[in-house]
Short mmCIF file of C-alpha atoms in Angstrom, two decimals:
data_model
loop_
_atom_site.label_atom_id
_atom_site.label_comp_id
_atom_site.label_asym_id
_atom_site.label_seq_id
_atom_site.Cartn_x
_atom_site.Cartn_y
_atom_site.Cartn_z
CA MET G 1 20.52 -23.71 7.13
CA LYS G 2 18.29 -23.37 4.06
CA LYS G 3 18.87 -20.41 1.75
CA PHE G 4 16.22 -18.57 -0.23
CA SER G 5 18.01 -19.46 -3.45
CA TYR G 6 17.70 -21.17 -6.82
CA GLU G 7 19.28 -24.27 -5.27
CA GLU G 8 16.54 -24.50 -2.64
CA ARG G 9 13.99 -23.87 -5.39
CA ASN G 10 15.29 -26.89 -7.30
CA VAL G 11 15.20 -29.09 -4.20
CA LEU G 12 11.62 -28.07 -3.42
CA LEU G 13 10.46 -28.68 -7.00
CA SER G 14 11.96 -32.16 -6.94
CA THR G 15 9.96 -33.15 -3.86
CA LEU G 16 6.73 -31.22 -4.44
CA GLU G 17 4.60 -33.78 -6.30
CA GLY G 18 1.64 -34.86 -4.17
CA THR G 19 2.53 -32.63 -1.20
CA THR G 20 -0.40 -31.31 0.85
CA TYR G 21 -0.41 -27.79 2.32
CA ASP G 22 -2.85 -26.06 4.61
CA VAL G 23 -2.83 -23.07 2.23
CA ILE G 24 -1.64 -22.61 -1.35
CA VAL G 25 -1.35 -19.01 -2.52
CA ILE G 26 -1.38 -18.22 -6.25
CA GLY G 27 0.51 -14.96 -6.77
CA GLY G 28 3.88 -13.80 -5.43
CA GLY G 29 3.30 -10.07 -5.24
CA ILE G 30 3.00 -8.05 -2.04
CA THR G 31 -0.44 -9.47 -1.19
CA GLY G 32 0.46 -13.12 -1.85
CA THR G 33 3.73 -12.98 0.08
CA GLY G 34 1.94 -11.06 2.84
CA VAL G 35 -0.68 -13.83 3.12
CA ALA G 36 2.10 -16.41 3.26
CA LEU G 37 3.83 -14.56 6.09
CA ASP G 38 0.63 -14.21 8.12
CA CYS G 39 -0.27 -17.88 7.54
CA VAL G 40 3.12 -19.35 8.40
CA THR G 41 3.46 -17.29 11.59
CA ARG G 42 0.11 -18.69 12.75
CA GLY G 43 1.40 -22.23 12.34
CA LEU G 44 0.02 -23.07 8.89
CA LYS G 45 1.91 -24.96 6.21
CA VAL G 46 1.84 -22.63 3.21
CA LEU G 47 3.10 -22.53 -0.37
CA VAL G 48 3.28 -19.56 -2.76
CA VAL G 49 3.53 -20.06 -6.54
CA GLU G 50 4.29 -17.13 -8.83
CA MET G 51 4.29 -17.51 -12.62
CA GLN G 52 6.91 -14.74 -13.07
CA ASP G 53 9.40 -13.42 -10.53
CA PHE G 54 8.27 -12.18 -7.14
CA ALA G 55 6.79 -8.65 -7.49
CA ALA G 56 7.02 -8.81 -11.30
CA GLY G 57 3.48 -7.46 -11.67
CA THR G 58 1.92 -4.45 -9.99
CA SER G 59 4.08 -4.84 -6.86
CA SER G 60 7.16 -3.48 -8.64
CA ARG G 61 5.34 -0.90 -10.76
CA SER G 62 3.72 1.47 -8.25
CA THR G 63 4.56 5.10 -7.42
CA LYS G 64 6.87 3.59 -4.77
CA LEU G 65 5.07 5.29 -1.91
CA VAL G 66 3.56 3.79 1.21
CA HIS G 67 0.87 6.43 1.48
CA GLY G 68 -2.60 6.86 2.85
CA GLY G 69 -4.28 8.15 -0.28
CA LEU G 70 -5.02 11.77 0.52
CA ARG G 71 -7.15 12.19 -2.60
CA TYR G 72 -9.50 9.41 -1.46
CA LEU G 73 -10.78 11.73 1.27
CA LYS G 74 -12.43 13.71 -1.54
CA GLN G 75 -14.29 10.51 -2.44
CA LEU G 76 -15.28 10.09 1.24
CA GLU G 77 -13.31 6.82 1.52
CA VAL G 78 -12.79 7.59 5.20
CA LYS G 79 -12.36 4.02 6.46
CA MET G 80 -9.86 3.14 3.75
CA VAL G 81 -7.79 6.27 4.46
CA ALA G 82 -7.85 5.47 8.20
CA ASP G 83 -6.86 1.83 7.71
CA VAL G 84 -4.04 2.31 5.22
CA GLY G 85 -2.91 5.52 6.90
CA LYS G 86 -2.22 3.65 10.12
CA GLU G 87 -0.50 0.87 8.15
CA ARG G 88 2.12 3.33 6.86
CA GLU G 89 3.89 3.53 10.20
CA ILE G 90 3.64 -0.24 10.75
CA VAL G 91 5.42 -0.86 7.44
CA TYR G 92 8.02 1.77 8.33
CA LEU G 93 8.78 0.40 11.80
CA ASN G 94 9.01 -3.18 10.54
CA ALA G 95 11.13 -2.35 7.50
CA PRO G 96 13.00 0.97 7.95
CA HIS G 97 15.57 -0.06 5.32
CA VAL G 98 13.00 -0.04 2.52
CA THR G 99 10.59 2.62 3.85
CA HIS G 100 11.54 6.20 4.62
CA PRO G 101 9.54 9.27 5.75
CA GLU G 102 9.11 11.71 2.86
CA TRP G 103 7.80 15.22 3.43
CA MET G 104 5.39 15.99 0.62
CA LEU G 105 4.54 19.50 -0.63
CA LEU G 106 1.02 20.15 -1.92
CA PRO G 107 1.04 23.59 -3.63
CA ILE G 108 -2.18 25.60 -3.49
CA TYR G 109 -3.24 27.89 -6.33
CA LYS G 110 -6.10 30.23 -7.06
CA LYS G 111 -8.83 28.22 -8.79
CA GLY G 112 -6.84 25.03 -8.17
CA THR G 113 -8.25 21.66 -7.11
CA PHE G 114 -7.29 22.35 -3.49
CA GLY G 115 -8.09 25.58 -1.67
CA LYS G 116 -6.22 26.79 1.43
CA TYR G 117 -9.06 26.00 3.81
CA SER G 118 -9.99 22.65 2.27
CA THR G 119 -6.32 21.61 2.20
CA SER G 120 -5.81 22.59 5.84
CA VAL G 121 -8.90 20.71 6.98
CA GLY G 122 -8.21 17.77 4.67
CA LEU G 123 -4.65 17.32 5.92
CA LEU G 124 -5.82 17.73 9.51
CA VAL G 125 -8.38 14.96 9.01
CA TYR G 126 -5.76 12.90 7.18
CA ASP G 127 -3.35 13.17 10.11
CA PHE G 128 -6.11 12.30 12.58
CA LEU G 129 -7.33 9.26 10.64
CA ALA G 130 -3.79 7.98 10.09
CA GLY G 131 -2.74 8.51 13.71
CA VAL G 132 0.22 10.65 12.66
CA LYS G 133 2.84 11.47 15.30
CA ARG G 134 2.98 15.06 16.54
CA HIS G 135 6.33 15.88 14.85
CA GLU G 136 5.03 14.59 11.51
CA ARG G 137 1.70 16.42 11.50
CA ARG G 138 0.84 18.68 8.62
CA LYS G 139 2.02 22.25 8.36
CA MET G 140 0.42 24.99 6.32
CA LEU G 141 2.91 27.18 4.47
CA ASN G 142 2.51 30.69 3.10
CA ARG G 143 3.56 31.61 -0.42
CA ASN G 144 7.18 32.46 0.44
CA GLU G 145 7.65 29.33 2.58
CA THR G 146 6.27 27.21 -0.24
CA ILE G 147 8.69 28.74 -2.76
CA GLN G 148 11.58 28.19 -0.35
CA LYS G 149 10.72 24.49 -0.16
CA GLU G 150 10.71 24.18 -3.95
CA PRO G 151 11.81 27.21 -6.02
CA LEU G 152 11.00 25.43 -9.30
CA LEU G 153 7.25 25.62 -8.66
CA LYS G 154 5.03 27.77 -10.86
CA GLN G 155 4.69 31.00 -8.89
CA GLU G 156 1.81 32.60 -10.77
CA SER G 157 -1.38 32.45 -8.62
CA LEU G 158 0.48 30.49 -5.90
CA LEU G 159 -1.19 30.98 -2.50
CA GLY G 160 0.83 28.66 -0.30
CA GLY G 161 1.10 24.96 0.36
CA GLY G 162 0.33 22.02 2.56
CA TYR G 163 3.30 20.13 3.97
CA TYR G 164 2.76 16.60 5.24
CA VAL G 165 4.50 13.24 5.61
CA GLU G 166 4.19 10.23 3.34
CA TYR G 167 6.60 7.30 3.13
CA ARG G 168 8.80 6.48 0.15
CA THR G 169 9.54 2.82 -0.46
CA ASP G 170 11.11 0.39 -2.88
CA ASP G 171 8.01 -1.66 -3.66
CA ALA G 172 9.83 -4.64 -5.19
CA ARG G 173 12.32 -4.84 -2.33
CA LEU G 174 9.53 -4.54 0.22
CA THR G 175 7.90 -7.55 -1.44
CA ILE G 176 11.11 -9.60 -1.46
CA GLU G 177 11.75 -8.79 2.22
CA VAL G 178 8.24 -10.05 3.06
CA ALA G 179 8.92 -13.19 1.02
CA LYS G 180 12.28 -13.77 2.72
CA LYS G 181 10.72 -13.42 6.15
CA ALA G 182 7.97 -15.89 5.22
CA PHE G 183 10.65 -18.32 4.00
CA GLU G 184 12.64 -17.82 7.22
CA LYS G 185 9.54 -18.72 9.21
CA GLY G 186 8.98 -21.92 7.22
CA ALA G 187 6.87 -21.02 4.18
CA ASP G 188 7.66 -22.47 0.75
CA LEU G 189 7.81 -19.97 -2.12
CA LEU G 190 8.46 -20.57 -5.80
CA ASN G 191 8.92 -18.08 -8.61
CA TYR G 192 8.47 -19.01 -12.28
CA VAL G 193 5.91 -21.66 -11.40
CA LYS G 194 2.49 -21.18 -12.99
CA ALA G 195 -0.88 -22.49 -11.82
CA GLU G 196 -2.38 -24.31 -14.81
CA LYS G 197 -5.36 -26.30 -13.57
CA MET G 198 -7.49 -26.78 -10.46
CA ILE G 199 -7.88 -30.16 -8.75
CA TYR G 200 -11.27 -30.99 -7.17
CA THR G 201 -12.74 -33.48 -4.73
CA ASP G 202 -15.59 -35.76 -5.80
CA ASP G 203 -18.12 -33.26 -4.46
CA GLY G 204 -16.68 -30.39 -6.53
CA LYS G 205 -14.62 -28.59 -3.89
CA ILE G 206 -11.20 -27.29 -4.84
CA ARG G 207 -8.40 -29.30 -3.23
CA GLY G 208 -5.26 -28.52 -5.18
CA ILE G 209 -3.62 -27.19 -8.31
CA THR G 210 -1.50 -28.45 -11.17
CA VAL G 211 1.48 -26.18 -11.74
CA ILE G 212 4.18 -26.00 -14.37
CA ASP G 213 7.81 -24.98 -13.89
CA GLN G 214 8.31 -22.29 -16.53
CA PHE G 215 11.90 -23.41 -17.19
CA SER G 216 11.80 -27.22 -17.19
CA GLU G 217 8.11 -27.38 -18.24
CA THR G 218 7.62 -30.08 -15.59
CA LYS G 219 4.02 -30.39 -14.38
CA ILE G 220 3.38 -31.05 -10.68
CA ASN G 221 0.20 -31.76 -8.72
CA ILE G 222 0.01 -30.07 -5.31
CA PHE G 223 -2.80 -30.30 -2.78
CA GLY G 224 -4.11 -27.68 -0.39
CA ARG G 225 -6.92 -27.47 2.12
CA LYS G 226 -7.41 -23.86 1.07
CA ILE G 227 -6.45 -22.14 -2.19
CA VAL G 228 -6.01 -18.36 -2.28
CA ASN G 229 -5.99 -16.36 -5.49
CA ALA G 230 -3.81 -13.30 -4.85
CA SER G 231 -2.67 -12.78 -8.42
CA GLY G 232 -3.43 -9.05 -8.74
CA PRO G 233 -4.36 -8.11 -12.32
CA TRP G 234 -4.55 -11.83 -13.15
CA VAL G 235 -7.23 -12.77 -10.58
CA GLU G 236 -9.90 -13.14 -13.26
CA LYS G 237 -7.61 -15.38 -15.33
CA VAL G 238 -7.11 -17.61 -12.26
CA ILE G 239 -10.86 -17.56 -11.58
CA SER G 240 -11.38 -18.72 -15.19
CA LEU G 241 -9.51 -21.92 -14.24
CA ASP G 242 -12.27 -22.45 -11.66
CA LYS G 243 -15.88 -21.19 -11.72
CA LYS G 244 -16.89 -17.63 -12.60
CA ILE G 245 -18.18 -15.58 -9.68
CA ALA G 246 -21.41 -13.82 -10.68
CA GLY G 247 -21.50 -10.04 -10.35
CA LYS G 248 -17.77 -9.65 -9.64
CA GLY G 249 -15.16 -8.21 -11.94
CA LEU G 250 -12.11 -6.02 -12.30
CA LEU G 251 -11.32 -2.90 -14.26
CA HIS G 252 -7.66 -2.68 -15.24
CA THR G 253 -6.13 0.77 -15.34
CA LYS G 254 -2.61 1.67 -16.34
CA GLY G 255 -0.28 4.10 -14.65
CA ILE G 256 3.12 5.09 -16.02
CA HIS G 257 6.08 6.90 -14.48
CA ILE G 258 9.03 8.59 -16.13
CA VAL G 259 12.57 9.06 -14.80
CA ILE G 260 14.67 12.14 -15.61
CA ASP G 261 18.20 12.96 -14.45
CA GLN G 262 18.35 15.68 -11.82
CA GLN G 263 20.75 17.69 -13.94
CA ARG G 264 17.78 18.25 -16.25
CA PHE G 265 15.10 18.36 -13.55
CA PRO G 266 16.81 19.41 -10.28
CA LEU G 267 13.83 18.88 -7.98
CA ARG G 268 14.80 18.96 -4.32
CA GLN G 269 11.39 18.52 -2.70
CA SER G 270 8.74 15.85 -3.33
CA VAL G 271 5.63 17.54 -4.75
CA TYR G 272 2.05 16.31 -5.15
CA PHE G 273 0.28 18.56 -7.62
CA ASP G 274 -2.86 18.80 -9.71
CA THR G 275 -2.79 18.98 -13.49
CA PRO G 276 -5.03 20.99 -15.85
CA ASP G 277 -7.39 18.03 -16.30
CA GLY G 278 -7.81 17.54 -12.54
CA ARG G 279 -5.63 14.47 -12.05
CA MET G 280 -3.03 14.38 -9.30
CA VAL G 281 0.64 13.70 -10.07
CA PHE G 282 3.72 13.09 -7.91
CA ALA G 283 7.22 14.40 -8.65
CA ILE G 284 9.81 12.77 -6.40
CA PRO G 285 13.63 13.08 -6.19
CA ARG G 286 15.49 9.78 -5.76
CA ASP G 287 19.14 8.78 -6.14
CA GLY G 288 20.12 11.64 -8.43
CA LYS G 289 16.98 11.30 -10.53
CA THR G 290 13.47 12.77 -10.48
CA TYR G 291 10.59 10.49 -11.25
CA VAL G 292 7.10 11.68 -12.14
CA GLY G 293 3.77 9.85 -12.24
CA THR G 294 1.27 8.60 -12.58
CA THR G 295 -1.25 8.44 -15.39
CA ASP G 296 -4.59 6.68 -14.93
CA THR G 297 -6.16 5.20 -18.06
CA ILE G 298 -8.25 2.11 -18.82
CA PHE G 299 -6.05 -0.75 -19.99
CA GLU G 300 -6.98 -3.86 -21.96
CA GLY G 301 -3.57 -4.97 -23.25
CA ASP G 302 -0.81 -7.40 -22.25
CA LEU G 303 -0.74 -7.65 -18.44
CA VAL G 304 2.78 -9.10 -18.39
CA ASN G 305 4.29 -6.32 -20.51
CA PRO G 306 2.02 -3.25 -20.31
CA CYS G 307 3.10 -0.83 -22.99
CA ILE G 308 4.31 2.72 -22.47
CA GLU G 309 2.78 4.92 -25.14
CA LYS G 310 4.16 8.19 -26.40
CA SER G 311 0.94 9.93 -25.34
CA ASP G 312 1.52 8.74 -21.75
CA GLN G 313 4.97 10.25 -21.68
CA GLU G 314 3.79 13.45 -23.35
CA TYR G 315 1.08 13.85 -20.75
CA LEU G 316 3.62 13.71 -17.91
CA ILE G 317 6.05 16.02 -19.72
CA GLN G 318 3.21 18.52 -20.17
CA SER G 319 2.36 18.16 -16.48
CA ILE G 320 5.96 19.02 -15.60
CA HIS G 321 5.81 22.11 -17.83
CA PHE G 322 2.51 23.14 -16.20
CA MET G 323 3.79 22.97 -12.61
CA PHE G 324 7.51 23.67 -13.20
CA PRO G 325 7.55 26.16 -16.11
CA ASP G 326 11.33 26.75 -16.04
CA ILE G 327 12.05 23.05 -16.57
CA LYS G 328 12.36 22.67 -20.35
CA VAL G 329 12.50 18.88 -20.50
CA THR G 330 11.29 16.89 -23.49
CA ILE G 331 10.60 13.23 -24.17
CA ASP G 332 14.27 12.91 -25.16
CA ASP G 333 15.24 13.65 -21.55
CA ILE G 334 13.40 10.58 -20.25
CA GLU G 335 16.00 8.01 -19.22
CA SER G 336 13.56 5.23 -18.33
CA SER G 337 9.88 4.58 -17.69
CA TRP G 338 7.71 1.93 -16.15
CA ALA G 339 4.07 0.99 -16.55
CA GLY G 340 1.92 -0.78 -13.99
CA VAL G 341 -1.58 -2.21 -14.13
CA ARG G 342 -3.98 -1.57 -11.25
CA PRO G 343 -6.61 -4.26 -10.57
CA LEU G 344 -9.57 -2.12 -9.45
CA ILE G 345 -12.98 -3.38 -8.37
CA ARG G 346 -15.28 -2.55 -11.28
CA GLU G 347 -17.86 0.17 -10.47
CA GLU G 348 -20.26 0.98 -13.26
CA GLY G 349 -20.44 4.62 -14.33
CA LYS G 350 -17.12 5.68 -12.77
CA GLY G 351 -13.92 6.71 -14.53
CA PRO G 352 -10.48 5.26 -13.65
CA SER G 353 -9.52 8.01 -11.18
CA GLU G 354 -12.93 7.89 -9.47
CA ILE G 355 -12.92 4.18 -8.64
CA SER G 356 -12.15 3.17 -5.09
CA ARG G 357 -8.86 1.44 -4.30
CA LYS G 358 -10.66 -0.74 -1.75
CA ASP G 359 -10.08 -4.48 -1.58
CA GLU G 360 -12.68 -7.22 -1.64
CA ILE G 361 -12.63 -10.94 -0.86
CA TRP G 362 -14.60 -13.21 -3.19
CA THR G 363 -15.31 -16.90 -2.54
CA SER G 364 -16.44 -19.21 -5.33
CA ALA G 365 -18.84 -22.13 -4.95
CA THR G 366 -15.84 -24.47 -5.13
CA GLY G 367 -14.04 -22.74 -2.26
CA LEU G 368 -11.46 -20.71 -4.18
CA ILE G 369 -10.78 -17.53 -2.16
CA THR G 370 -9.84 -14.45 -4.18
CA ILE G 371 -8.46 -11.17 -2.86
CA ALA G 372 -9.08 -8.36 -5.37
CA GLY G 373 -8.23 -4.67 -5.48
CA GLY G 374 -6.39 -2.92 -2.66
CA LYS G 375 -3.25 -0.81 -2.29
CA LEU G 376 0.41 -1.53 -1.60
CA THR G 377 0.17 0.28 1.74
CA GLY G 378 -2.57 -1.98 3.04
CA TYR G 379 -0.96 -5.29 2.13
CA ARG G 380 -0.41 -6.45 5.73
CA LYS G 381 -3.97 -5.70 6.80
CA MET G 382 -5.36 -7.40 3.68
CA ALA G 383 -3.23 -10.46 4.45
CA GLU G 384 -4.41 -10.50 8.07
CA THR G 385 -8.06 -10.28 7.01
CA ILE G 386 -7.84 -13.12 4.51
CA THR G 387 -5.82 -15.29 6.92
CA ASP G 388 -8.51 -14.75 9.57
CA ILE G 389 -11.01 -16.24 7.12
CA LEU G 390 -8.69 -19.14 6.31
CA CYS G 391 -8.10 -19.89 9.98
CA LYS G 392 -11.80 -19.82 10.78
CA ASP G 393 -12.44 -22.39 8.05
CA LEU G 394 -9.43 -24.54 8.97
CA LYS G 395 -10.46 -24.69 12.62
CA ASN G 396 -13.50 -26.59 11.40
CA GLU G 397 -11.04 -29.18 10.08
CA ASP G 398 -9.43 -29.43 13.54
CA ILE G 399 -6.28 -27.54 12.54
CA ILE G 400 -4.80 -25.52 15.40
CA VAL G 401 -4.02 -21.92 14.43
CA GLY G 402 -2.78 -18.85 16.26
CA HIS G 403 -3.46 -15.13 16.04
CA SER G 404 -1.81 -12.68 13.66
CA ILE G 405 1.56 -11.33 14.84
CA THR G 406 2.61 -9.44 11.71
CA LYS G 407 1.77 -6.01 13.11
CA ASN G 408 4.91 -6.14 15.24
CA LEU G 409 6.98 -8.56 13.17
CA LYS G 410 10.20 -7.17 11.74
CA LEU G 411 10.71 -7.99 8.09
CA SER G 412 13.92 -9.45 6.69
CA GLY G 413 16.58 -6.73 6.93
CA GLY G 414 14.51 -4.72 9.40
CA GLU G 415 15.51 -6.51 12.61
CA PHE G 416 16.14 -3.45 14.78
CA ASP G 417 14.73 -2.61 18.20
CA ASN G 418 14.23 1.00 17.18
CA LEU G 419 15.04 3.49 14.43
CA MET G 420 18.15 4.74 16.24
CA ASP G 421 19.56 1.21 16.11
CA TYR G 422 18.99 1.17 12.35
CA ALA G 423 20.88 4.43 11.92
CA SER G 424 23.85 3.40 14.08
CA TYR G 425 24.02 -0.10 12.56
CA THR G 426 24.03 1.12 8.97
CA ALA G 427 26.66 3.75 9.75
CA LYS G 428 28.94 1.08 11.26
CA LYS G 429 28.39 -1.37 8.42
CA ALA G 430 29.04 1.34 5.85
CA LYS G 431 32.52 1.75 7.36
CA ASP G 432 33.07 -2.01 7.14
CA LEU G 433 32.05 -1.94 3.48
CA VAL G 434 34.46 0.93 2.79
CA ASP G 435 37.23 -1.15 4.39
CA LEU G 436 36.26 -3.91 1.98
CA GLY G 437 36.87 -1.63 -0.99
CA LEU G 438 33.57 0.15 -1.72
CA THR G 439 33.37 3.90 -2.11
CA ASN G 440 31.71 5.76 0.75
CA LYS G 441 28.68 6.54 -1.45
CA GLU G 442 28.30 2.88 -2.46
CA ALA G 443 28.75 1.69 1.12
CA VAL G 444 26.21 4.07 2.66
CA LYS G 445 23.61 3.22 0.03
CA LEU G 446 24.16 -0.53 0.31
CA ALA G 447 23.97 -0.61 4.14
CA ALA G 448 20.83 1.53 4.15
CA MET G 449 19.22 -0.63 1.46
CA TYR G 450 19.91 -4.05 3.00
CA GLY G 451 19.58 -3.13 6.66
CA SER G 452 20.36 -5.96 9.06
CA ASN G 453 21.15 -8.23 6.10
CA THR G 454 24.30 -6.22 5.41
CA ASP G 455 26.26 -8.69 7.54
CA GLY G 456 25.26 -11.39 5.07
CA ILE G 457 26.69 -9.33 2.23
CA LEU G 458 29.92 -8.72 4.12
CA ARG G 459 30.31 -12.47 4.62
CA LEU G 460 30.32 -12.93 0.84
CA ALA G 461 33.55 -10.96 0.39
CA ASP G 462 35.63 -14.13 0.06
CA LYS G 463 33.01 -15.97 -2.03
CA VAL G 464 32.46 -13.60 -4.93
CA LEU G 465 33.92 -14.79 -8.21
CA LYS G 466 37.15 -13.25 -9.46
CA GLU G 467 36.63 -14.22 -13.11
CA THR G 468 34.84 -11.04 -14.21
CA ASN G 469 35.67 -7.33 -14.14
CA LEU G 470 32.46 -6.33 -12.36
CA PRO G 471 32.79 -3.67 -9.66
CA LEU G 472 32.83 -5.15 -6.16
CA VAL G 473 29.49 -3.53 -5.23
CA ILE G 474 27.77 -5.34 -8.11
CA LYS G 475 29.51 -8.64 -7.32
CA LEU G 476 28.43 -8.46 -3.68
CA THR G 477 24.80 -7.54 -4.31
CA LEU G 478 24.46 -9.94 -7.26
CA HIS G 479 25.94 -12.87 -5.34
CA TYR G 480 23.73 -12.07 -2.36
CA ALA G 481 20.64 -11.87 -4.58
CA ILE G 482 21.45 -15.28 -6.09
CA GLU G 483 22.10 -16.96 -2.73
CA HIS G 484 19.48 -15.23 -0.56
CA GLU G 485 16.82 -13.62 -2.80
CA MET G 486 16.00 -16.39 -5.31
CA VAL G 487 17.25 -14.50 -8.34
CA ILE G 488 16.98 -16.68 -11.45
CA THR G 489 17.49 -14.19 -14.30
CA PRO G 490 19.53 -11.00 -14.83
CA VAL G 491 16.25 -9.04 -15.01
CA ASP G 492 15.29 -10.29 -11.53
CA TYR G 493 18.46 -8.68 -10.19
CA LEU G 494 18.63 -5.54 -12.32
CA LEU G 495 14.95 -4.60 -12.25
CA ARG G 496 13.41 -5.94 -9.03
CA ARG G 497 16.27 -6.53 -6.54
CA THR G 498 18.15 -3.31 -7.28
CA GLY G 499 15.93 -1.10 -9.49
CA SER G 500 18.96 -0.33 -11.67
CA ILE G 501 17.05 -0.58 -14.96
CA LEU G 502 14.82 2.24 -13.71
CA PHE G 503 17.22 4.47 -11.77
CA ASN G 504 20.70 3.63 -13.06
CA VAL G 505 20.20 2.45 -16.63
CA SER G 506 23.64 3.66 -17.75
CA SER G 507 25.30 1.27 -15.30
CA VAL G 508 23.14 -1.58 -16.61
CA GLN G 509 24.19 -0.82 -20.19
CA LYS G 510 27.84 -0.76 -19.13
CA TRP G 511 27.90 -3.98 -17.10
CA LYS G 512 25.09 -6.13 -18.52
CA LEU G 513 27.35 -8.54 -20.42
CA GLU G 514 29.62 -9.13 -17.41
CA ILE G 515 26.56 -9.65 -15.17
CA ILE G 516 25.26 -12.37 -17.49
CA GLU G 517 28.72 -13.98 -17.61
CA TYR G 518 28.95 -13.91 -13.80
CA MET G 519 25.54 -15.57 -13.45
CA ALA G 520 26.43 -18.10 -16.16
CA LEU G 521 29.41 -19.24 -14.10
CA ILE G 522 27.26 -19.77 -11.00
CA PHE G 523 24.25 -21.34 -12.76
CA ASN G 524 26.40 -23.25 -15.27
CA TRP G 525 24.37 -21.91 -18.22
CA ASP G 526 25.00 -23.20 -21.71
CA GLU G 527 25.17 -20.86 -24.70
CA LYS G 528 21.48 -21.29 -25.51
CA THR G 529 20.48 -20.25 -21.98
CA LYS G 530 22.84 -17.27 -22.05
CA GLU G 531 21.29 -16.15 -25.33
CA TYR G 532 17.82 -16.40 -23.80
CA MET G 533 18.85 -14.38 -20.74
CA TRP G 534 20.49 -11.76 -22.98
CA ALA G 535 17.36 -11.45 -25.12
CA ASP G 536 15.15 -11.16 -22.03
CA LEU G 537 17.33 -8.40 -20.58
CA GLU G 538 17.47 -6.52 -23.88
CA LEU G 539 13.68 -6.67 -24.14
CA LYS G 540 13.22 -5.22 -20.64
CA LEU G 541 15.77 -2.49 -21.35
CA HIS G 542 13.98 -1.63 -24.58
CA GLN G 543 10.62 -1.47 -22.81
CA ALA G 544 12.04 0.79 -20.10
CA THR G 545 13.79 3.19 -22.45
CA ASN G 546 11.35 3.38 -25.37
CA TYR G 547 7.67 3.91 -26.02
CA SER G 548 5.01 2.45 -28.32
CA ASN G 549 3.34 4.72 -30.85
#
């Protein structure tokens, strides 16, 4: 049985030259992997190439919510709210291990952005458009009820609150579970492989790409009946390899989030609040931390490593002081931060927060199909829409295709008949992990995080290497990530497979050397490679724990 691993990656690269696919997808974020999953489950031969790691761009840098976009109702984006609102539950039911219901508190103040009546009506419409279940429908709270939910809130001029359900997710793990499911169904996926050049037929139609393996620098020609550009913030760079599409363009905006230990910011309730300048900000408790975001500013810098500026962090610290006046945190209390770049459809005359988060599909004269814009929540629907277009075109080439099945397709790790099965399974597997030697806290978290793949982790108990002093929980999850989640670098594991650089940076600092040594034993790295991996990890740690002036 093939494994989604570096070994399988090497085998695929060695046989890829001259291969023809029905569909080649450029971009291994949530949209690109989603397109791959929809394509392969309709019977298409599909390849994904990603120049970094899977989800290394926007798909690991969001607010980590599968949400319907309540504020877009104010912009009358009714259809978008309805579409992505309904998608929330689909994502949850297909991947309960990476998506969890999160009750959100929206405090209402005199002269605030949201009034009591407008909030009540807005949330009612929101629930209706999103098809929310009865037990998750919005509740309107009075002043005392709102304070009981979150005593840290500013109480001056507080009128009450709206209480409604969103879904918290691990965006990077959601992406990798989509990728793993696509691989399981027969798709080919490669990280650290960059599209460098387009290949055309004699009549000028696109028929393939030249790619380069970022490690070996080997160039490979691959052919595809259809090429999809799903590269997020990089879609215009990919289009520049082809032919410019008149009248179409992106506006990049940057959003940052900060992470503070709960001992300094003991938030117990997720809160969505407005700031003095009218922006909306989330504050969300997670794993003993509170994270706050996001900002929304025009960005024209490095898309691979978007900078976190001191002014960004100060803005969020000031927002905390505004809404939670008893919390005396400073920039020095920030343990880590992350910055993400949003690829928005350019709309002249509108500011970053006013621009729609809608998605659009552009087709060039050569046949390159680009998916631009969109939201994490709507990834499956975007993928279905673009695959419908691909299938329509491919039918004209006498290729037999089926209908989309992803609406009811369980993702990797989410193979449960119902949510009760998920709860009982993870409870049982947590006990098995405790018997293996994990603490109860470690075991419960691991089983909940990996879902039905926990059995695969348990089977690694006799395979993990004994040569290092790493805790068993790190050995198990690291070994699993290498064998089943195509981890190539320490950063892949520590940032995108576990989120430790963001939410457990002290553990990363403690065990980073041993993690590199463990991986070196498996990958057989020489000293030069180990030095490169160390430098890469140190850079990412510096970026997460510092800011640019």
